[in-house]
């Protein structure tokens, strides 16, 4: 796990893996190698039963300043067309376990998009969010126009993408991009508390809950309700569901096994 150059990986508590973006001199700009390492690291943990929840953070100063503009500068249209980066983004988007982002400082461009790939976002009150690609003569290229609009609505999505202006953590919370705002020193500890709590829950139910919630982005209500019902039915076949209900009846803590 420690062979990475642009991320730091740790297991700060049972069931939790923390990935720290680690290019401070470049404001954690998401160079190809960083994105590849992120996707590789997540993929490697999919079948690792010790990992139940993941935190992605950039530390206390900056989350990520977007795609690495210096790398982008070398790509012409054909280079962008053949770029491998979308495959890394797809792997991150398809990660089945919960990801919590602990965001301090700038989350811009691809950094804001990475944050939107995460399932829960805890932001320090020094965080700033934006899609400044327009200032470079481009537009968001990792889901910004799509995920932003679905989350914050048309007017604010247009404002962010067309003006390139940033919004504060409090505004991001008001618009549903972020679930909680803390002081910067507390964003990671709060994310860790949440991750530890999620790691103690029944993993199959957690996985199906995440899948059902994410489907709501991209399907009709009827299709989403059907998927939810099928997931709900499938869970009736798990030992963890029997254990959860038995523990409630017997007034004790459940011991989930992921079966
Ligand atoms: N790519 C490459 N390098 C970056 C970078 C980026 N996105 N953001 C910052 N850096 C580098 C700077 O070039 C600088 O390097 P040098 O010391 O070698 O000159 C170093 O990080 C520090 O940057 P600043 O001096 O600018 O730091 P600051 O604290 O004054 O400002 C900032 C921070 C507001 C984030 C500013 O750096 C900035 O505006 N960065 C670019 C933000 C941006 O436009 N992001 C969108 C990128 S495109 C994209 O993301 C496409 C997509 O959808 C995937």
GROMACS .gro file of C-alpha atoms and ligand atoms in nm:
model
  313
    1UNK     CA    1   0.000   0.000   0.000
    2UNK     CA    2   0.296   0.233   0.050
    3UNK     CA    3   0.439   0.221  -0.303
    4UNK     CA    4   0.248   0.529  -0.416
    5UNK     CA    5   0.417   0.860  -0.501
    6UNK     CA    6   0.132   1.110  -0.511
    7UNK     CA    7  -0.100   0.972  -0.243
    8UNK     CA    8  -0.049   0.860   0.115
    9UNK     CA    9  -0.251   0.563   0.231
   10UNK     CA   10  -0.320   0.472   0.591
   11UNK     CA   11  -0.563   0.268   0.796
   12UNK     CA   12  -0.632   0.498   1.092
   13UNK     CA   13  -0.892   0.274   1.251
   14UNK     CA   14  -1.060  -0.062   1.206
   15UNK     CA   15  -1.240  -0.074   0.873
   16UNK     CA   16  -1.123   0.268   0.754
   17UNK     CA   17  -0.873   0.356   0.482
   18UNK     CA   18  -0.757   0.714   0.442
   19UNK     CA   19  -0.615   0.840   0.113
   20UNK     CA   20  -0.433   1.172   0.139
   21UNK     CA   21  -0.363   1.356  -0.186
   22UNK     CA   22   0.003   1.442  -0.158
   23UNK     CA   23   0.129   1.700  -0.405
   24UNK     CA   24   0.130   2.002  -0.174
   25UNK     CA   25   0.372   2.201  -0.392
   26UNK     CA   26   0.122   2.178  -0.681
   27UNK     CA   27  -0.181   2.237  -0.455
   28UNK     CA   28  -0.262   1.866  -0.496
   29UNK     CA   29  -0.328   1.913  -0.868
   30UNK     CA   30  -0.461   1.584  -1.003
   31UNK     CA   31  -0.182   1.475  -1.236
   32UNK     CA   32  -0.230   1.151  -1.429
   33UNK     CA   33  -0.021   0.954  -1.185
   34UNK     CA   34  -0.216   1.079  -0.884
   35UNK     CA   35  -0.547   0.987  -1.047
   36UNK     CA   36  -0.411   0.646  -1.148
   37UNK     CA   37  -0.286   0.581  -0.796
   38UNK     CA   38  -0.621   0.686  -0.652
   39UNK     CA   39  -0.809   0.450  -0.886
   40UNK     CA   40  -0.559   0.167  -0.825
   41UNK     CA   41  -0.572   0.212  -0.449
   42UNK     CA   42  -0.953   0.211  -0.444
   43UNK     CA   43  -0.972  -0.091  -0.674
   44UNK     CA   44  -0.723  -0.282  -0.459
   45UNK     CA   45  -0.948  -0.232  -0.156
   46UNK     CA   46  -1.273  -0.350  -0.317
   47UNK     CA   47  -1.223  -0.712  -0.216
   48UNK     CA   48  -1.036  -0.629   0.103
   49UNK     CA   49  -1.284  -0.714   0.375
   50UNK     CA   50  -1.085  -0.512   0.629
   51UNK     CA   51  -1.180  -0.190   0.448
   52UNK     CA   52  -1.541  -0.079   0.490
   53UNK     CA   53  -1.517   0.296   0.433
   54UNK     CA   54  -1.270   0.534   0.275
   55UNK     CA   55  -1.175   0.893   0.349
   56UNK     CA   56  -1.020   1.111   0.079
   57UNK     CA   57  -0.854   1.428   0.201
   58UNK     CA   58  -0.593   1.676   0.091
   59UNK     CA   59  -0.489   1.775   0.442
   60UNK     CA   60  -0.566   2.097   0.625
   61UNK     CA   61  -0.463   2.350   0.358
   62UNK     CA   62  -0.592   2.241   0.018
   63UNK     CA   63  -0.811   1.963  -0.117
   64UNK     CA   64  -0.713   1.978  -0.487
   65UNK     CA   65  -0.665   2.262  -0.737
   66UNK     CA   66  -0.798   2.060  -1.029
   67UNK     CA   67  -0.647   1.873  -1.319
   68UNK     CA   68  -0.276   1.933  -1.363
   69UNK     CA   69  -0.280   2.224  -1.606
   70UNK     CA   70   0.087   2.175  -1.691
   71UNK     CA   71   0.017   1.818  -1.809
   72UNK     CA   72  -0.295   1.931  -1.993
   73UNK     CA   73  -0.098   2.190  -2.184
   74UNK     CA   74   0.078   1.917  -2.384
   75UNK     CA   75  -0.241   1.755  -2.512
   76UNK     CA   76  -0.403   1.842  -2.844
   77UNK     CA   77  -0.758   1.732  -2.931
   78UNK     CA   78  -0.649   1.382  -3.033
   79UNK     CA   79  -0.446   1.357  -2.714
   80UNK     CA   80  -0.752   1.453  -2.510
   81UNK     CA   81  -0.967   1.207  -2.709
   82UNK     CA   82  -0.726   0.923  -2.632
   83UNK     CA   83  -0.663   1.036  -2.276
   84UNK     CA   84  -0.677   0.756  -2.021
   85UNK     CA   85  -0.800   0.986  -1.743
   86UNK     CA   86  -1.173   0.919  -1.802
   87UNK     CA   87  -1.110   0.552  -1.725
   88UNK     CA   88  -0.961   0.650  -1.387
   89UNK     CA   89  -1.263   0.870  -1.314
   90UNK     CA   90  -1.499   0.587  -1.409
   91UNK     CA   91  -1.322   0.351  -1.169
   92UNK     CA   92  -1.352   0.605  -0.889
   93UNK     CA   93  -1.721   0.661  -0.969
   94UNK     CA   94  -1.789   0.286  -0.964
   95UNK     CA   95  -1.622   0.223  -0.628
   96UNK     CA   96  -1.884   0.034  -0.426
   97UNK     CA   97  -1.787   0.127  -0.068
   98UNK     CA   98  -1.866   0.463   0.094
   99UNK     CA   99  -1.618   0.746   0.037
  100UNK     CA  100  -1.613   1.048   0.265
  101UNK     CA  101  -1.430   1.361   0.154
  102UNK     CA  102  -1.267   1.578   0.421
  103UNK     CA  103  -1.217   1.905   0.236
  104UNK     CA  104  -1.012   2.205   0.347
  105UNK     CA  105  -0.901   2.494   0.130
  106UNK     CA  106  -0.948   2.490  -0.246
  107UNK     CA  107  -1.155   2.221  -0.419
  108UNK     CA  108  -1.142   2.352  -0.775
  109UNK     CA  109  -1.204   2.208  -1.119
  110UNK     CA  110  -1.117   1.838  -1.106
  111UNK     CA  111  -1.079   1.882  -0.726
  112UNK     CA  112  -1.442   1.988  -0.698
  113UNK     CA  113  -1.532   1.702  -0.932
  114UNK     CA  114  -1.338   1.453  -0.719
  115UNK     CA  115  -1.524   1.582  -0.415
  116UNK     CA  116  -1.851   1.519  -0.604
  117UNK     CA  117  -1.741   1.158  -0.669
  118UNK     CA  118  -1.739   1.113  -0.289
  119UNK     CA  119  -2.056   1.012  -0.107
  120UNK     CA  120  -2.041   1.241   0.196
  121UNK     CA  121  -1.849   1.568   0.220
  122UNK     CA  122  -1.728   1.730   0.542
  123UNK     CA  123  -1.577   2.071   0.475
  124UNK     CA  124  -1.360   2.298   0.684
  125UNK     CA  125  -1.489   2.654   0.695
  126UNK     CA  126  -1.181   2.758   0.493
  127UNK     CA  127  -1.294   2.546   0.197
  128UNK     CA  128  -1.369   2.709  -0.137
  129UNK     CA  129  -1.540   2.532  -0.423
  130UNK     CA  130  -1.539   2.623  -0.789
  131UNK     CA  131  -1.518   2.518  -1.151
  132UNK     CA  132  -1.275   2.775  -1.293
  133UNK     CA  133  -1.208   2.584  -1.618
  134UNK     CA  134  -1.381   2.858  -1.816
  135UNK     CA  135  -1.081   3.084  -1.740
  136UNK     CA  136  -0.863   2.834  -1.929
  137UNK     CA  137  -1.090   2.828  -2.233
  138UNK     CA  138  -1.230   2.485  -2.143
  139UNK     CA  139  -1.519   2.341  -1.944
  140UNK     CA  140  -1.528   2.086  -1.660
  141UNK     CA  141  -1.427   1.748  -1.801
  142UNK     CA  142  -1.480   1.504  -1.514
  143UNK     CA  143  -1.852   1.534  -1.455
  144UNK     CA  144  -1.870   1.892  -1.330
  145UNK     CA  145  -2.148   2.009  -1.561
  146UNK     CA  146  -2.355   1.697  -1.489
  147UNK     CA  147  -2.305   1.623  -1.118
  148UNK     CA  148  -2.306   1.989  -1.021
  149UNK     CA  149  -2.638   2.058  -1.191
  150UNK     CA  150  -2.797   1.750  -1.036
  151UNK     CA  151  -2.679   1.859  -0.692
  152UNK     CA  152  -2.706   2.237  -0.676
  153UNK     CA  153  -2.966   2.301  -0.947
  154UNK     CA  154  -2.945   2.491  -1.274
  155UNK     CA  155  -2.891   2.847  -1.162
  156UNK     CA  156  -2.599   2.787  -0.924
  157UNK     CA  157  -2.442   2.528  -1.158
  158UNK     CA  158  -2.455   2.781  -1.442
  159UNK     CA  159  -2.315   3.052  -1.214
  160UNK     CA  160  -2.020   2.839  -1.106
  161UNK     CA  161  -1.934   2.699  -1.450
  162UNK     CA  162  -1.992   3.016  -1.654
  163UNK     CA  163  -1.835   3.267  -1.416
  164UNK     CA  164  -1.560   3.051  -1.266
  165UNK     CA  165  -1.635   3.215  -0.930
  166UNK     CA  166  -1.581   3.023  -0.608
  167UNK     CA  167  -1.833   2.959  -0.330
  168UNK     CA  168  -1.764   2.919   0.041
  169UNK     CA  169  -1.813   2.608   0.253
  170UNK     CA  170  -2.130   2.758   0.404
  171UNK     CA  171  -2.275   2.825   0.056
  172UNK     CA  172  -2.175   2.475  -0.055
  173UNK     CA  173  -2.361   2.335   0.246
  174UNK     CA  174  -2.668   2.545   0.169
  175UNK     CA  175  -2.666   2.406  -0.186
  176UNK     CA  176  -2.624   2.043  -0.076
  177UNK     CA  177  -2.269   1.995  -0.207
  178UNK     CA  178  -2.145   1.946   0.147
  179UNK     CA  179  -2.321   1.782   0.439
  180UNK     CA  180  -2.137   1.947   0.731
  181UNK     CA  181  -1.902   2.240   0.788
  182UNK     CA  182  -1.649   2.234   1.072
  183UNK     CA  183  -1.339   2.424   1.169
  184UNK     CA  184  -1.056   2.310   0.938
  185UNK     CA  185  -0.883   2.104   1.209
  186UNK     CA  186  -1.203   1.906   1.266
  187UNK     CA  187  -1.300   1.811   0.910
  188UNK     CA  188  -1.080   1.502   0.909
  189UNK     CA  189  -1.162   1.388   1.267
  190UNK     CA  190  -1.532   1.429   1.192
  191UNK     CA  191  -1.494   1.233   0.868
  192UNK     CA  192  -1.310   0.963   1.063
  193UNK     CA  193  -1.587   0.942   1.323
  194UNK     CA  194  -1.841   0.898   1.044
  195UNK     CA  195  -1.625   0.643   0.862
  196UNK     CA  196  -1.579   0.442   1.183
  197UNK     CA  197  -1.953   0.445   1.243
  198UNK     CA  198  -2.025   0.332   0.884
  199UNK     CA  199  -1.757   0.061   0.914
  200UNK     CA  200  -1.952  -0.096   1.200
  201UNK     CA  201  -2.271  -0.125   0.992
  202UNK     CA  202  -2.368  -0.431   0.785
  203UNK     CA  203  -2.150  -0.405   0.471
  204UNK     CA  204  -2.392  -0.560   0.222
  205UNK     CA  205  -2.668  -0.320   0.328
  206UNK     CA  206  -2.421  -0.029   0.308
  207UNK     CA  207  -2.320  -0.131  -0.043
  208UNK     CA  208  -2.679  -0.164  -0.165
  209UNK     CA  209  -2.780   0.162   0.004
  210UNK     CA  210  -2.500   0.347  -0.180
  211UNK     CA  211  -2.595   0.183  -0.511
  212UNK     CA  212  -2.963   0.269  -0.465
  213UNK     CA  213  -2.893   0.629  -0.369
  214UNK     CA  214  -2.657   0.686  -0.662
  215UNK     CA  215  -2.912   0.542  -0.904
  216UNK     CA  216  -3.143   0.828  -0.813
  217UNK     CA  217  -2.909   1.056  -1.011
  218UNK     CA  218  -2.961   0.880  -1.337
  219UNK     CA  219  -3.293   0.706  -1.356
  220UNK     CA  220  -3.668   0.760  -1.336
  221UNK     CA  221  -3.842   0.744  -0.999
  222UNK     CA  222  -4.019   0.422  -1.099
  223UNK     CA  223  -3.696   0.248  -1.202
  224UNK     CA  224  -3.520   0.374  -0.890
  225UNK     CA  225  -3.802   0.252  -0.665
  226UNK     CA  226  -3.787  -0.091  -0.832
  227UNK     CA  227  -3.412  -0.110  -0.777
  228UNK     CA  228  -3.455  -0.005  -0.415
  229UNK     CA  229  -3.722  -0.273  -0.361
  230UNK     CA  230  -3.505  -0.544  -0.518
  231UNK     CA  231  -3.211  -0.443  -0.298
  232UNK     CA  232  -3.441  -0.441   0.004
  233UNK     CA  233  -3.562  -0.791  -0.088
  234UNK     CA  234  -3.208  -0.920  -0.143
  235UNK     CA  235  -3.111  -0.802   0.204
  236UNK     CA  236  -3.382  -1.027   0.351
  237UNK     CA  237  -3.158  -1.317   0.245
  238UNK     CA  238  -2.858  -1.200   0.448
  239UNK     CA  239  -2.742  -1.324   0.789
  240UNK     CA  240  -2.676  -0.962   0.886
  241UNK     CA  241  -3.044  -0.876   0.849
  242UNK     CA  242  -3.138  -1.165   1.080
  243UNK     CA  243  -2.868  -1.056   1.321
  244UNK     CA  244  -2.979  -0.691   1.314
  245UNK     CA  245  -3.339  -0.777   1.388
  246UNK     CA  246  -3.248  -1.040   1.651
  247UNK     CA  247  -3.015  -0.793   1.826
  248UNK     CA  248  -3.295  -0.535   1.837
  249UNK     CA  249  -3.536  -0.788   1.990
  250UNK     CA  250  -3.277  -0.909   2.241
  251UNK     CA  251  -3.174  -0.552   2.330
  252UNK     CA  252  -2.807  -0.608   2.248
  253UNK     CA  253  -2.555  -0.476   1.996
  254UNK     CA  254  -2.560  -0.654   1.661
  255UNK     CA  255  -2.246  -0.835   1.543
  256UNK     CA  256  -2.251  -0.801   1.164
  257UNK     CA  257  -2.038  -1.033   0.954
  258UNK     CA  258  -2.100  -0.918   0.598
  259UNK     CA  259  -2.284  -1.241   0.515
  260LIG     N1  260  -0.228   2.238  -1.217
  260LIG     C1  261  -0.094   2.243  -1.212
  260LIG     N2  262  -0.027   2.318  -1.120
  260LIG     C2  263  -0.101   2.389  -1.033
  260LIG     C3  264  -0.241   2.387  -1.034
  260LIG     C4  265  -0.308   2.306  -1.132
  260LIG     N3  266  -0.442   2.291  -1.139
  260LIG     N4  267  -0.288   2.470  -0.936
  260LIG     C5  268  -0.179   2.519  -0.875
  260LIG     N5  269  -0.065   2.471  -0.934
  260LIG     C6  270   0.073   2.501  -0.901
  260LIG     C7  271   0.113   2.641  -0.948
  260LIG     O1  272   0.147   2.641  -1.083
  260LIG     C8  273   0.228   2.672  -0.856
  260LIG     O2  274   0.342   2.602  -0.904
  260LIG     P1  275   0.488   2.675  -0.906
  260LIG     O3  276   0.519   2.696  -0.760
  260LIG     O4  277   0.574   2.575  -0.973
  260LIG     O5  278   0.469   2.803  -0.980
  260LIG     C9  279   0.188   2.603  -0.725
  260LIG     O6  280   0.089   2.505  -0.759
  260LIG    C10  281   0.125   2.700  -0.626
  260LIG     O7  282   0.019   2.767  -0.693
  260LIG     P2  283  -0.015   2.921  -0.667
  260LIG     O8  284   0.112   2.997  -0.646
  260LIG     O9  285  -0.107   2.965  -0.776
  260LIG    O10  286  -0.089   2.908  -0.527
  260LIG     P3  287  -0.199   3.004  -0.464
  260LIG    O11  288  -0.221   2.951  -0.326
  260LIG    O12  289  -0.163   3.146  -0.481
  260LIG    O13  290  -0.332   2.979  -0.552
  260LIG    C11  291  -0.498   2.842  -0.658
  260LIG    C12  292  -0.396   2.856  -0.544
  260LIG    C13  293  -0.613   2.942  -0.643
  260LIG    C14  294  -0.552   2.700  -0.648
  260LIG    C15  295  -0.431   2.867  -0.795
  260LIG    O14  296  -0.311   2.790  -0.800
  260LIG    C16  297  -0.515   2.827  -0.911
  260LIG    O15  298  -0.599   2.905  -0.955
  260LIG     N6  299  -0.493   2.707  -0.967
  260LIG    C17  300  -0.564   2.661  -1.088
  260LIG    C18  301  -0.708   2.625  -1.058
  260LIG    C19  302  -0.777   2.576  -1.183
  260LIG    O16  303  -0.787   2.646  -1.281
  260LIG     N7  304  -0.829   2.451  -1.179
  260LIG    C20  305  -0.895   2.389  -1.292
  260LIG    C21  306  -0.799   2.302  -1.367
  260LIG     S1  307  -0.868   2.233  -1.516
  260LIG    C22  308  -0.959   2.100  -1.465
  260LIG    O17  309  -0.966   2.071  -1.348
  260LIG    C23  310  -1.029   2.023  -1.575
  260LIG    C24  311  -1.118   1.915  -1.527
  260LIG    O18  312  -1.238   1.932  -1.519
  260LIG    C25  313  -1.069   1.782  -1.493
   0.00000   0.00000   0.00000
